[in-house]
Amino acid sequence: MNISAFKDVASQFPVIFFDSYGVLRNHRGPIPGALETVSVLRASGKHIRILTNNAARSPEAAAARLADYGLRGISSAEVITSGATTRHFLEQKVKGGKVAYLGTPASAEYIIGAGLDAIPISDVDFERLDEIKAVAFLDDEGYDKNVDINLLINILRRCQVPVVVANTDLLYPTTANDVALATGSIARLAEYVLGRKFVKFGKPASQMFQMALDSVAVEMPSVCPADILMVGDTLHTDILGGNTYGVATALVLSGNTRPESAATEIAASGIIPDYVCHSIGK
């Protein structure tokens, strides 16, 4: 497995798509060297977008969060969230009514932004299930996993409505060494036991990549996938999504994929990045 210097890789592309957690920052703060790298890319005229499988925050809140970590100058227009693609689907496909959700009240703003009523799974009235027009998996937090997942299963046994998954990540980090089941894992479990297929957003699905490309096209009308480098720390979301969409991919070993296991994980998954870098700071 060849390791490339990130600055040499990035110099080949006018557009850089970054994942957020594990690439730009982690639970301790910015990834070492990330602030300097982003500043250099900005100064050289690169177009930057942040693609995050995070439906817990609006693009405005996500940009503010990055600023809190020192990554200032990233506007909300440069942040593409899985929640935004979910909101677009709800706007187009669900015409009025209530959407029951798993997640935090903040994540429910994507439902409200689509002109719909948001109701936590725990508040659903089983005598009025006809009012539920869709169900959404939004965030890893904000509900009782011992109670609400069972409620969700029983609601979906009775309701044949669209089910959307705003975050397909299977795990999320809780400490430097530990993880917990993410919303994507719960959605997969529900699909399996119910024998249903849900509508999924976020990487590796293509909608987020297309939304990001469309955003860049406002500034760079000639942009095409060959101009873009997707930088991520997770094979099954960032790299698979980028490969499928047709952009170049760089796997960084500063997050979910660790240096000691990267070669084995790449070989076992069959998901091959175009480049492997220690981090965006190296």
PDB file of C-alpha atoms in Angstrom:
ATOM      1  CA  MET A   1       0.000   0.000   0.000  1.00  0.00           C
ATOM      2  CA  ASN A   2       1.567   3.244  -1.156  1.00  0.00           C
ATOM      3  CA  ILE A   3       1.156   6.311   1.036  1.00  0.00           C
ATOM      4  CA  SER A   4       0.956   9.678  -0.716  1.00  0.00           C
ATOM      5  CA  ALA A   5       1.471  13.167   0.664  1.00  0.00           C
ATOM      6  CA  PHE A   6      -1.924  14.842   0.710  1.00  0.00           C
ATOM      7  CA  LYS A   7      -0.666  18.148  -0.649  1.00  0.00           C
ATOM      8  CA  ASP A   8       0.704  16.371  -3.722  1.00  0.00           C
ATOM      9  CA  VAL A   9      -2.608  14.609  -4.309  1.00  0.00           C
ATOM     10  CA  ALA A  10      -4.752  17.709  -3.770  1.00  0.00           C
ATOM     11  CA  SER A  11      -2.633  19.779  -6.152  1.00  0.00           C
ATOM     12  CA  GLN A  12      -4.012  17.726  -9.066  1.00  0.00           C
ATOM     13  CA  PHE A  13      -7.663  18.702  -8.535  1.00  0.00           C
ATOM     14  CA  PRO A  14      -9.482  22.058  -8.618  1.00  0.00           C
ATOM     15  CA  VAL A  15     -12.324  20.749  -6.426  1.00  0.00           C
ATOM     16  CA  ILE A  16     -11.968  18.963  -3.088  1.00  0.00           C
ATOM     17  CA  PHE A  17     -14.844  17.227  -1.292  1.00  0.00           C
ATOM     18  CA  PHE A  18     -14.057  16.536   2.375  1.00  0.00           C
ATOM     19  CA  ASP A  19     -15.775  14.327   4.872  1.00  0.00           C
ATOM     20  CA  SER A  20     -15.836  16.070   8.246  1.00  0.00           C
ATOM     21  CA  TYR A  21     -15.336  13.784  11.249  1.00  0.00           C
ATOM     22  CA  GLY A  22     -12.074  11.865  11.058  1.00  0.00           C
ATOM     23  CA  VAL A  23     -10.812  14.034   8.204  1.00  0.00           C
ATOM     24  CA  LEU A  24     -11.036  17.659   9.334  1.00  0.00           C
ATOM     25  CA  ARG A  25     -11.633  17.021  13.031  1.00  0.00           C
ATOM     26  CA  ASN A  26     -12.121  14.387  15.696  1.00  0.00           C
ATOM     27  CA  HIS A  27     -13.296  14.323  19.319  1.00  0.00           C
ATOM     28  CA  ARG A  28     -10.161  16.199  20.407  1.00  0.00           C
ATOM     29  CA  GLY A  29     -10.409  19.025  17.894  1.00  0.00           C
ATOM     30  CA  PRO A  30      -8.966  19.678  14.436  1.00  0.00           C
ATOM     31  CA  ILE A  31      -6.873  16.925  12.867  1.00  0.00           C
ATOM     32  CA  PRO A  32      -3.235  18.106  13.182  1.00  0.00           C
ATOM     33  CA  GLY A  33      -2.374  20.224  10.177  1.00  0.00           C
ATOM     34  CA  ALA A  34      -5.976  20.443   8.923  1.00  0.00           C
ATOM     35  CA  LEU A  35      -6.349  24.185   9.518  1.00  0.00           C
ATOM     36  CA  GLU A  36      -3.165  24.931   7.614  1.00  0.00           C
ATOM     37  CA  THR A  37      -4.097  22.595   4.768  1.00  0.00           C
ATOM     38  CA  VAL A  38      -7.526  24.147   4.284  1.00  0.00           C
ATOM     39  CA  SER A  39      -5.978  27.629   4.323  1.00  0.00           C
ATOM     40  CA  VAL A  40      -3.442  26.637   1.655  1.00  0.00           C
ATOM     41  CA  LEU A  41      -6.153  25.098  -0.509  1.00  0.00           C
ATOM     42  CA  ARG A  42      -8.243  28.250  -0.191  1.00  0.00           C
ATOM     43  CA  ALA A  43      -5.303  30.456  -1.103  1.00  0.00           C
ATOM     44  CA  SER A  44      -4.612  28.374  -4.203  1.00  0.00           C
ATOM     45  CA  GLY A  45      -8.182  28.811  -5.432  1.00  0.00           C
ATOM     46  CA  LYS A  46      -9.536  25.331  -4.755  1.00  0.00           C
ATOM     47  CA  HIS A  47     -13.293  24.871  -4.481  1.00  0.00           C
ATOM     48  CA  ILE A  48     -14.066  23.122  -1.192  1.00  0.00           C
ATOM     49  CA  ARG A  49     -17.200  21.321  -0.063  1.00  0.00           C
ATOM     50  CA  ILE A  50     -17.860  19.414   3.157  1.00  0.00           C
ATOM     51  CA  LEU A  51     -19.993  16.290   2.666  1.00  0.00           C
ATOM     52  CA  THR A  52     -21.218  14.935   5.973  1.00  0.00           C
ATOM     53  CA  ASN A  53     -23.541  12.059   6.847  1.00  0.00           C
ATOM     54  CA  ASN A  54     -24.910  14.182   9.645  1.00  0.00           C
ATOM     55  CA  ALA A  55     -28.583  15.017   9.899  1.00  0.00           C
ATOM     56  CA  ALA A  56     -28.247  16.324  13.443  1.00  0.00           C
ATOM     57  CA  ARG A  57     -27.369  19.868  12.388  1.00  0.00           C
ATOM     58  CA  SER A  58     -28.386  22.261   9.653  1.00  0.00           C
ATOM     59  CA  PRO A  59     -25.666  23.374   7.210  1.00  0.00           C
ATOM     60  CA  GLU A  60     -25.531  26.672   9.114  1.00  0.00           C
ATOM     61  CA  ALA A  61     -25.015  24.908  12.438  1.00  0.00           C
ATOM     62  CA  ALA A  62     -22.471  22.528  10.909  1.00  0.00           C
ATOM     63  CA  ALA A  63     -20.462  25.446   9.508  1.00  0.00           C
ATOM     64  CA  ALA A  64     -20.592  27.170  12.900  1.00  0.00           C
ATOM     65  CA  ARG A  65     -19.384  23.966  14.548  1.00  0.00           C
ATOM     66  CA  LEU A  66     -16.410  23.795  12.194  1.00  0.00           C
ATOM     67  CA  ALA A  67     -15.642  27.436  13.002  1.00  0.00           C
ATOM     68  CA  ASP A  68     -15.633  26.525  16.695  1.00  0.00           C
ATOM     69  CA  TYR A  69     -12.850  24.072  15.877  1.00  0.00           C
ATOM     70  CA  GLY A  70     -10.894  26.792  14.106  1.00  0.00           C
ATOM     71  CA  LEU A  71     -12.022  25.935  10.568  1.00  0.00           C
ATOM     72  CA  ARG A  72     -13.300  29.432   9.883  1.00  0.00           C
ATOM     73  CA  GLY A  73     -14.394  30.725   6.521  1.00  0.00           C
ATOM     74  CA  ILE A  74     -16.427  27.649   5.539  1.00  0.00           C
ATOM     75  CA  SER A  75     -19.887  28.912   4.646  1.00  0.00           C
ATOM     76  CA  SER A  76     -23.136  27.026   5.081  1.00  0.00           C
ATOM     77  CA  ALA A  77     -23.403  26.878   1.275  1.00  0.00           C
ATOM     78  CA  GLU A  78     -20.217  24.804   1.262  1.00  0.00           C
ATOM     79  CA  VAL A  79     -21.624  22.220   3.685  1.00  0.00           C
ATOM     80  CA  ILE A  80     -23.703  19.430   2.147  1.00  0.00           C
ATOM     81  CA  THR A  81     -25.496  17.336   4.764  1.00  0.00           C
ATOM     82  CA  SER A  82     -27.404  14.092   4.419  1.00  0.00           C
ATOM     83  CA  GLY A  83     -30.261  15.897   6.145  1.00  0.00           C
ATOM     84  CA  ALA A  84     -30.489  18.375   3.266  1.00  0.00           C
ATOM     85  CA  THR A  85     -30.893  15.588   0.704  1.00  0.00           C
ATOM     86  CA  THR A  86     -33.516  13.988   2.943  1.00  0.00           C
ATOM     87  CA  ARG A  87     -35.418  17.270   3.207  1.00  0.00           C
ATOM     88  CA  HIS A  88     -35.443  17.573  -0.589  1.00  0.00           C
ATOM     89  CA  PHE A  89     -36.938  14.077  -0.904  1.00  0.00           C
ATOM     90  CA  LEU A  90     -39.633  14.834   1.663  1.00  0.00           C
ATOM     91  CA  GLU A  91     -40.505  18.086  -0.107  1.00  0.00           C
ATOM     92  CA  GLN A  92     -40.943  16.247  -3.391  1.00  0.00           C
ATOM     93  CA  LYS A  93     -42.569  13.000  -2.284  1.00  0.00           C
ATOM     94  CA  VAL A  94     -44.587  13.600   0.903  1.00  0.00           C
ATOM     95  CA  LYS A  95     -47.482  15.992   0.509  1.00  0.00           C
ATOM     96  CA  GLY A  96     -48.546  17.040   3.984  1.00  0.00           C
ATOM     97  CA  GLY A  97     -49.059  15.178   7.229  1.00  0.00           C
ATOM     98  CA  LYS A  98     -46.803  13.958  10.006  1.00  0.00           C
ATOM     99  CA  VAL A  99     -43.372  12.381   9.754  1.00  0.00           C
ATOM    100  CA  ALA A 100     -42.363  10.201  12.703  1.00  0.00           C
ATOM    101  CA  TYR A 101     -38.639  10.275  13.383  1.00  0.00           C
ATOM    102  CA  LEU A 102     -35.758   8.874  15.381  1.00  0.00           C
ATOM    103  CA  GLY A 103     -33.373  11.669  16.331  1.00  0.00           C
ATOM    104  CA  THR A 104     -32.947  14.913  18.191  1.00  0.00           C
ATOM    105  CA  PRO A 105     -35.296  17.907  17.989  1.00  0.00           C
ATOM    106  CA  ALA A 106     -32.565  19.714  16.040  1.00  0.00           C
ATOM    107  CA  SER A 107     -32.530  16.982  13.396  1.00  0.00           C
ATOM    108  CA  ALA A 108     -36.315  17.288  13.065  1.00  0.00           C
ATOM    109  CA  GLU A 109     -35.793  20.759  11.584  1.00  0.00           C
ATOM    110  CA  TYR A 110     -35.166  19.020   8.258  1.00  0.00           C
ATOM    111  CA  ILE A 111     -38.717  17.652   8.388  1.00  0.00           C
ATOM    112  CA  ILE A 112     -40.166  21.000   9.417  1.00  0.00           C
ATOM    113  CA  GLY A 113     -38.155  22.658   6.648  1.00  0.00           C
ATOM    114  CA  ALA A 114     -39.930  20.392   4.161  1.00  0.00           C
ATOM    115  CA  GLY A 115     -43.264  21.838   5.300  1.00  0.00           C
ATOM    116  CA  LEU A 116     -44.261  18.767   7.314  1.00  0.00           C
ATOM    117  CA  ASP A 117     -45.089  18.095  10.950  1.00  0.00           C
ATOM    118  CA  ALA A 118     -42.361  16.274  12.886  1.00  0.00           C
ATOM    119  CA  ILE A 119     -43.302  13.863  15.671  1.00  0.00           C
ATOM    120  CA  PRO A 120     -40.848  11.791  17.742  1.00  0.00           C
ATOM    121  CA  ILE A 121     -41.388   8.036  17.539  1.00  0.00           C
ATOM    122  CA  SER A 122     -42.099   8.042  21.278  1.00  0.00           C
ATOM    123  CA  ASP A 123     -45.068  10.413  20.783  1.00  0.00           C
ATOM    124  CA  VAL A 124     -46.838   8.485  18.027  1.00  0.00           C
ATOM    125  CA  ASP A 125     -50.458   7.610  18.858  1.00  0.00           C
ATOM    126  CA  PHE A 126     -51.173   4.057  17.669  1.00  0.00           C
ATOM    127  CA  GLU A 127     -54.867   4.974  17.411  1.00  0.00           C
ATOM    128  CA  ARG A 128     -54.034   7.646  14.821  1.00  0.00           C
ATOM    129  CA  LEU A 129     -51.432   5.960  12.647  1.00  0.00           C
ATOM    130  CA  ASP A 130     -53.250   7.124   9.524  1.00  0.00           C
ATOM    131  CA  GLU A 131     -51.782  10.581  10.214  1.00  0.00           C
ATOM    132  CA  ILE A 132     -48.219   9.272   9.737  1.00  0.00           C
ATOM    133  CA  LYS A 133     -47.177   9.843   6.118  1.00  0.00           C
ATOM    134  CA  ALA A 134     -43.484   8.900   6.406  1.00  0.00           C
ATOM    135  CA  VAL A 135     -40.883   7.710   8.901  1.00  0.00           C
ATOM    136  CA  ALA A 136     -37.344   9.115   9.107  1.00  0.00           C
ATOM    137  CA  PHE A 137     -34.135   7.826  10.677  1.00  0.00           C
ATOM    138  CA  LEU A 138     -32.306  11.093  11.365  1.00  0.00           C
ATOM    139  CA  ASP A 139     -29.762  10.975  14.170  1.00  0.00           C
ATOM    140  CA  ASP A 140     -27.874   8.654  16.509  1.00  0.00           C
ATOM    141  CA  GLU A 141     -29.057  10.495  19.611  1.00  0.00           C
ATOM    142  CA  GLY A 142     -32.316  11.857  20.988  1.00  0.00           C
ATOM    143  CA  TYR A 143     -34.249   8.679  21.700  1.00  0.00           C
ATOM    144  CA  ASP A 144     -34.360   5.690  24.045  1.00  0.00           C
ATOM    145  CA  LYS A 145     -32.769   2.794  22.174  1.00  0.00           C
ATOM    146  CA  ASN A 146     -34.305   0.280  24.586  1.00  0.00           C
ATOM    147  CA  VAL A 147     -37.859   1.500  23.950  1.00  0.00           C
ATOM    148  CA  ASP A 148     -38.167   3.554  20.786  1.00  0.00           C
ATOM    149  CA  ILE A 149     -36.666   1.023  18.378  1.00  0.00           C
ATOM    150  CA  ASN A 150     -39.370  -1.468  19.352  1.00  0.00           C
ATOM    151  CA  LEU A 151     -41.996   1.250  18.914  1.00  0.00           C
ATOM    152  CA  LEU A 152     -40.575   1.995  15.489  1.00  0.00           C
ATOM    153  CA  ILE A 153     -40.770  -1.651  14.405  1.00  0.00           C
ATOM    154  CA  ASN A 154     -44.401  -1.892  15.484  1.00  0.00           C
ATOM    155  CA  ILE A 155     -45.304   1.343  13.733  1.00  0.00           C
ATOM    156  CA  LEU A 156     -43.748   0.109  10.496  1.00  0.00           C
ATOM    157  CA  ARG A 157     -45.548  -3.229  10.774  1.00  0.00           C
ATOM    158  CA  ARG A 158     -48.797  -1.266  10.616  1.00  0.00           C
ATOM    159  CA  CYS A 159     -47.856   1.614   8.294  1.00  0.00           C
ATOM    160  CA  GLN A 160     -46.919   1.153   4.652  1.00  0.00           C
ATOM    161  CA  VAL A 161     -45.383   4.595   4.255  1.00  0.00           C
ATOM    162  CA  PRO A 162     -42.039   5.788   2.830  1.00  0.00           C
ATOM    163  CA  VAL A 163     -39.129   5.281   5.219  1.00  0.00           C
ATOM    164  CA  VAL A 164     -36.069   7.488   4.758  1.00  0.00           C
ATOM    165  CA  VAL A 165     -32.626   7.019   6.283  1.00  0.00           C
ATOM    166  CA  ALA A 166     -30.725  10.300   6.495  1.00  0.00           C
ATOM    167  CA  ASN A 167     -27.521   8.782   7.864  1.00  0.00           C
ATOM    168  CA  THR A 168     -26.393   5.363   6.649  1.00  0.00           C
ATOM    169  CA  ASP A 169     -23.282   5.249   8.857  1.00  0.00           C
ATOM    170  CA  LEU A 170     -23.177   1.972  10.782  1.00  0.00           C
ATOM    171  CA  LEU A 171     -21.014   3.145  13.694  1.00  0.00           C
ATOM    172  CA  TYR A 172     -20.025   6.399  15.312  1.00  0.00           C
ATOM    173  CA  PRO A 173     -17.064   7.062  17.625  1.00  0.00           C
ATOM    174  CA  THR A 174     -17.734   7.683  21.297  1.00  0.00           C
ATOM    175  CA  THR A 175     -14.105   7.898  22.447  1.00  0.00           C
ATOM    176  CA  ALA A 176     -10.703   7.529  20.825  1.00  0.00           C
ATOM    177  CA  ASN A 177     -11.070   3.743  20.930  1.00  0.00           C
ATOM    178  CA  ASP A 178     -14.786   2.973  21.236  1.00  0.00           C
ATOM    179  CA  VAL A 179     -17.795   3.114  18.924  1.00  0.00           C
ATOM    180  CA  ALA A 180     -21.563   2.744  19.178  1.00  0.00           C
ATOM    181  CA  LEU A 181     -24.237   1.596  16.755  1.00  0.00           C
ATOM    182  CA  ALA A 182     -25.296   4.439  14.483  1.00  0.00           C
ATOM    183  CA  THR A 183     -28.643   5.097  12.834  1.00  0.00           C
ATOM    184  CA  GLY A 184     -27.648   3.182   9.727  1.00  0.00           C
ATOM    185  CA  SER A 185     -27.234  -0.018  11.739  1.00  0.00           C
ATOM    186  CA  ILE A 186     -30.678   0.366  13.276  1.00  0.00           C
ATOM    187  CA  ALA A 187     -32.173   1.000   9.836  1.00  0.00           C
ATOM    188  CA  ARG A 188     -30.511  -2.132   8.455  1.00  0.00           C
ATOM    189  CA  LEU A 189     -31.901  -4.172  11.337  1.00  0.00           C
ATOM    190  CA  ALA A 190     -35.394  -2.802  10.717  1.00  0.00           C
ATOM    191  CA  GLU A 191     -35.149  -3.533   6.989  1.00  0.00           C
ATOM    192  CA  TYR A 192     -34.138  -7.108   7.708  1.00  0.00           C
ATOM    193  CA  VAL A 193     -36.814  -7.946  10.266  1.00  0.00           C
ATOM    194  CA  LEU A 194     -39.571  -6.211   8.283  1.00  0.00           C
ATOM    195  CA  GLY A 195     -38.505  -7.445   4.861  1.00  0.00           C
ATOM    196  CA  ARG A 196     -38.620  -3.909   3.471  1.00  0.00           C
ATOM    197  CA  LYS A 197     -36.286  -1.557   1.651  1.00  0.00           C
ATOM    198  CA  PHE A 198     -35.867   2.016   2.847  1.00  0.00           C
ATOM    199  CA  VAL A 199     -34.825   5.120   0.903  1.00  0.00           C
ATOM    200  CA  LYS A 200     -31.249   5.970   1.900  1.00  0.00           C
ATOM    201  CA  PHE A 201     -29.407   9.264   1.733  1.00  0.00           C
ATOM    202  CA  GLY A 202     -25.895  10.325   2.591  1.00  0.00           C
ATOM    203  CA  LYS A 203     -22.713   8.701   1.366  1.00  0.00           C
ATOM    204  CA  PRO A 204     -22.333   6.310  -0.431  1.00  0.00           C
ATOM    205  CA  ALA A 205     -25.599   7.274  -2.185  1.00  0.00           C
ATOM    206  CA  SER A 206     -25.118   9.573  -5.161  1.00  0.00           C
ATOM    207  CA  GLN A 207     -27.551  12.357  -4.209  1.00  0.00           C
ATOM    208  CA  MET A 208     -25.099  14.118  -1.909  1.00  0.00           C
ATOM    209  CA  PHE A 209     -22.324  14.047  -4.517  1.00  0.00           C
ATOM    210  CA  GLN A 210     -24.672  15.460  -7.150  1.00  0.00           C
ATOM    211  CA  MET A 211     -25.862  18.196  -4.788  1.00  0.00           C
ATOM    212  CA  ALA A 212     -22.239  19.129  -4.049  1.00  0.00           C
ATOM    213  CA  LEU A 213     -21.313  19.162  -7.750  1.00  0.00           C
ATOM    214  CA  ASP A 214     -24.334  21.343  -8.542  1.00  0.00           C
ATOM    215  CA  SER A 215     -23.227  23.715  -5.792  1.00  0.00           C
ATOM    216  CA  VAL A 216     -19.713  23.993  -7.237  1.00  0.00           C
ATOM    217  CA  ALA A 217     -21.135  24.513 -10.739  1.00  0.00           C
ATOM    218  CA  VAL A 218     -22.490  27.887  -9.621  1.00  0.00           C
ATOM    219  CA  GLU A 219     -18.862  29.027  -9.208  1.00  0.00           C
ATOM    220  CA  MET A 220     -17.258  26.749 -11.835  1.00  0.00           C
ATOM    221  CA  PRO A 221     -19.793  26.041 -14.612  1.00  0.00           C
ATOM    222  CA  SER A 222     -17.505  23.611 -16.431  1.00  0.00           C
ATOM    223  CA  VAL A 223     -16.974  21.350 -13.405  1.00  0.00           C
ATOM    224  CA  CYS A 224     -17.209  17.607 -14.011  1.00  0.00           C
ATOM    225  CA  PRO A 225     -16.439  14.528 -11.876  1.00  0.00           C
ATOM    226  CA  ALA A 226     -12.887  14.344 -13.265  1.00  0.00           C
ATOM    227  CA  ASP A 227     -12.149  17.672 -11.516  1.00  0.00           C
ATOM    228  CA  ILE A 228     -13.067  16.363  -8.074  1.00  0.00           C
ATOM    229  CA  LEU A 229     -11.204  14.588  -5.268  1.00  0.00           C
ATOM    230  CA  MET A 230     -13.282  13.010  -2.476  1.00  0.00           C
ATOM    231  CA  VAL A 231     -11.350  12.763   0.789  1.00  0.00           C
ATOM    232  CA  GLY A 232     -12.660  10.483   3.519  1.00  0.00           C
ATOM    233  CA  ASP A 233     -11.720   8.145   6.340  1.00  0.00           C
ATOM    234  CA  THR A 234     -14.331   5.428   5.719  1.00  0.00           C
ATOM    235  CA  LEU A 235     -14.218   2.903   2.892  1.00  0.00           C
ATOM    236  CA  HIS A 236     -17.913   1.964   2.802  1.00  0.00           C
ATOM    237  CA  THR A 237     -19.233   5.543   2.679  1.00  0.00           C
ATOM    238  CA  ASP A 238     -16.704   8.136   1.494  1.00  0.00           C
ATOM    239  CA  ILE A 239     -14.616   5.960  -0.802  1.00  0.00           C
ATOM    240  CA  LEU A 240     -17.358   3.695  -2.132  1.00  0.00           C
ATOM    241  CA  GLY A 241     -19.559   6.716  -2.786  1.00  0.00           C
ATOM    242  CA  GLY A 242     -16.809   8.611  -4.569  1.00  0.00           C
ATOM    243  CA  ASN A 243     -15.780   5.605  -6.650  1.00  0.00           C
ATOM    244  CA  THR A 244     -19.377   4.943  -7.678  1.00  0.00           C
ATOM    245  CA  TYR A 245     -20.024   8.576  -8.583  1.00  0.00           C
ATOM    246  CA  GLY A 246     -16.871   8.675 -10.690  1.00  0.00           C
ATOM    247  CA  VAL A 247     -14.637  11.070  -8.768  1.00  0.00           C
ATOM    248  CA  ALA A 248     -11.096  10.387  -7.575  1.00  0.00           C
ATOM    249  CA  THR A 249     -10.855   9.224  -3.966  1.00  0.00           C
ATOM    250  CA  ALA A 250      -8.291   9.619  -1.201  1.00  0.00           C
ATOM    251  CA  LEU A 251      -8.528   7.524   1.954  1.00  0.00           C
ATOM    252  CA  VAL A 252      -7.011   9.194   5.015  1.00  0.00           C
ATOM    253  CA  LEU A 253      -5.880   7.138   8.001  1.00  0.00           C
ATOM    254  CA  SER A 254      -6.819   9.718  10.639  1.00  0.00           C
ATOM    255  CA  GLY A 255     -10.294   8.409  11.481  1.00  0.00           C
ATOM    256  CA  ASN A 256     -12.279   5.200  11.055  1.00  0.00           C
ATOM    257  CA  THR A 257      -9.618   3.460   8.973  1.00  0.00           C
ATOM    258  CA  ARG A 258      -6.441   2.977  10.977  1.00  0.00           C
ATOM    259  CA  PRO A 259      -2.902   2.651   9.561  1.00  0.00           C
ATOM    260  CA  GLU A 260      -2.362  -0.812  11.023  1.00  0.00           C
ATOM    261  CA  SER A 261      -5.473  -2.293   9.402  1.00  0.00           C
ATOM    262  CA  ALA A 262      -5.951  -0.217   6.239  1.00  0.00           C
ATOM    263  CA  ALA A 263      -4.366  -2.642   3.772  1.00  0.00           C
ATOM    264  CA  THR A 264      -6.367  -5.570   5.146  1.00  0.00           C
ATOM    265  CA  GLU A 265      -9.643  -3.611   5.103  1.00  0.00           C
ATOM    266  CA  ILE A 266      -9.101  -2.442   1.537  1.00  0.00           C
ATOM    267  CA  ALA A 267      -8.337  -5.967   0.346  1.00  0.00           C
ATOM    268  CA  ALA A 268     -11.261  -7.509   2.233  1.00  0.00           C
ATOM    269  CA  SER A 269     -13.808  -4.929   1.082  1.00  0.00           C
ATOM    270  CA  GLY A 270     -12.745  -4.630  -2.524  1.00  0.00           C
ATOM    271  CA  ILE A 271     -13.218  -0.866  -2.184  1.00  0.00           C
ATOM    272  CA  ILE A 272     -10.046   0.605  -3.670  1.00  0.00           C
ATOM    273  CA  PRO A 273      -9.194   4.285  -3.157  1.00  0.00           C
ATOM    274  CA  ASP A 274      -7.119   6.054  -5.783  1.00  0.00           C
ATOM    275  CA  TYR A 275      -4.837   7.407  -3.069  1.00  0.00           C
ATOM    276  CA  VAL A 276      -4.042   6.678   0.573  1.00  0.00           C
ATOM    277  CA  CYS A 277      -2.717   9.457   2.836  1.00  0.00           C
ATOM    278  CA  HIS A 278      -1.858   9.534   6.518  1.00  0.00           C
ATOM    279  CA  SER A 279      -4.061  12.625   6.951  1.00  0.00           C
ATOM    280  CA  ILE A 280      -4.813  15.885   5.195  1.00  0.00           C
ATOM    281  CA  GLY A 281      -2.122  17.448   7.366  1.00  0.00           C
ATOM    282  CA  LYS A 282       0.647  15.184   6.038  1.00  0.00           C
TER     283      LYS A 282
END
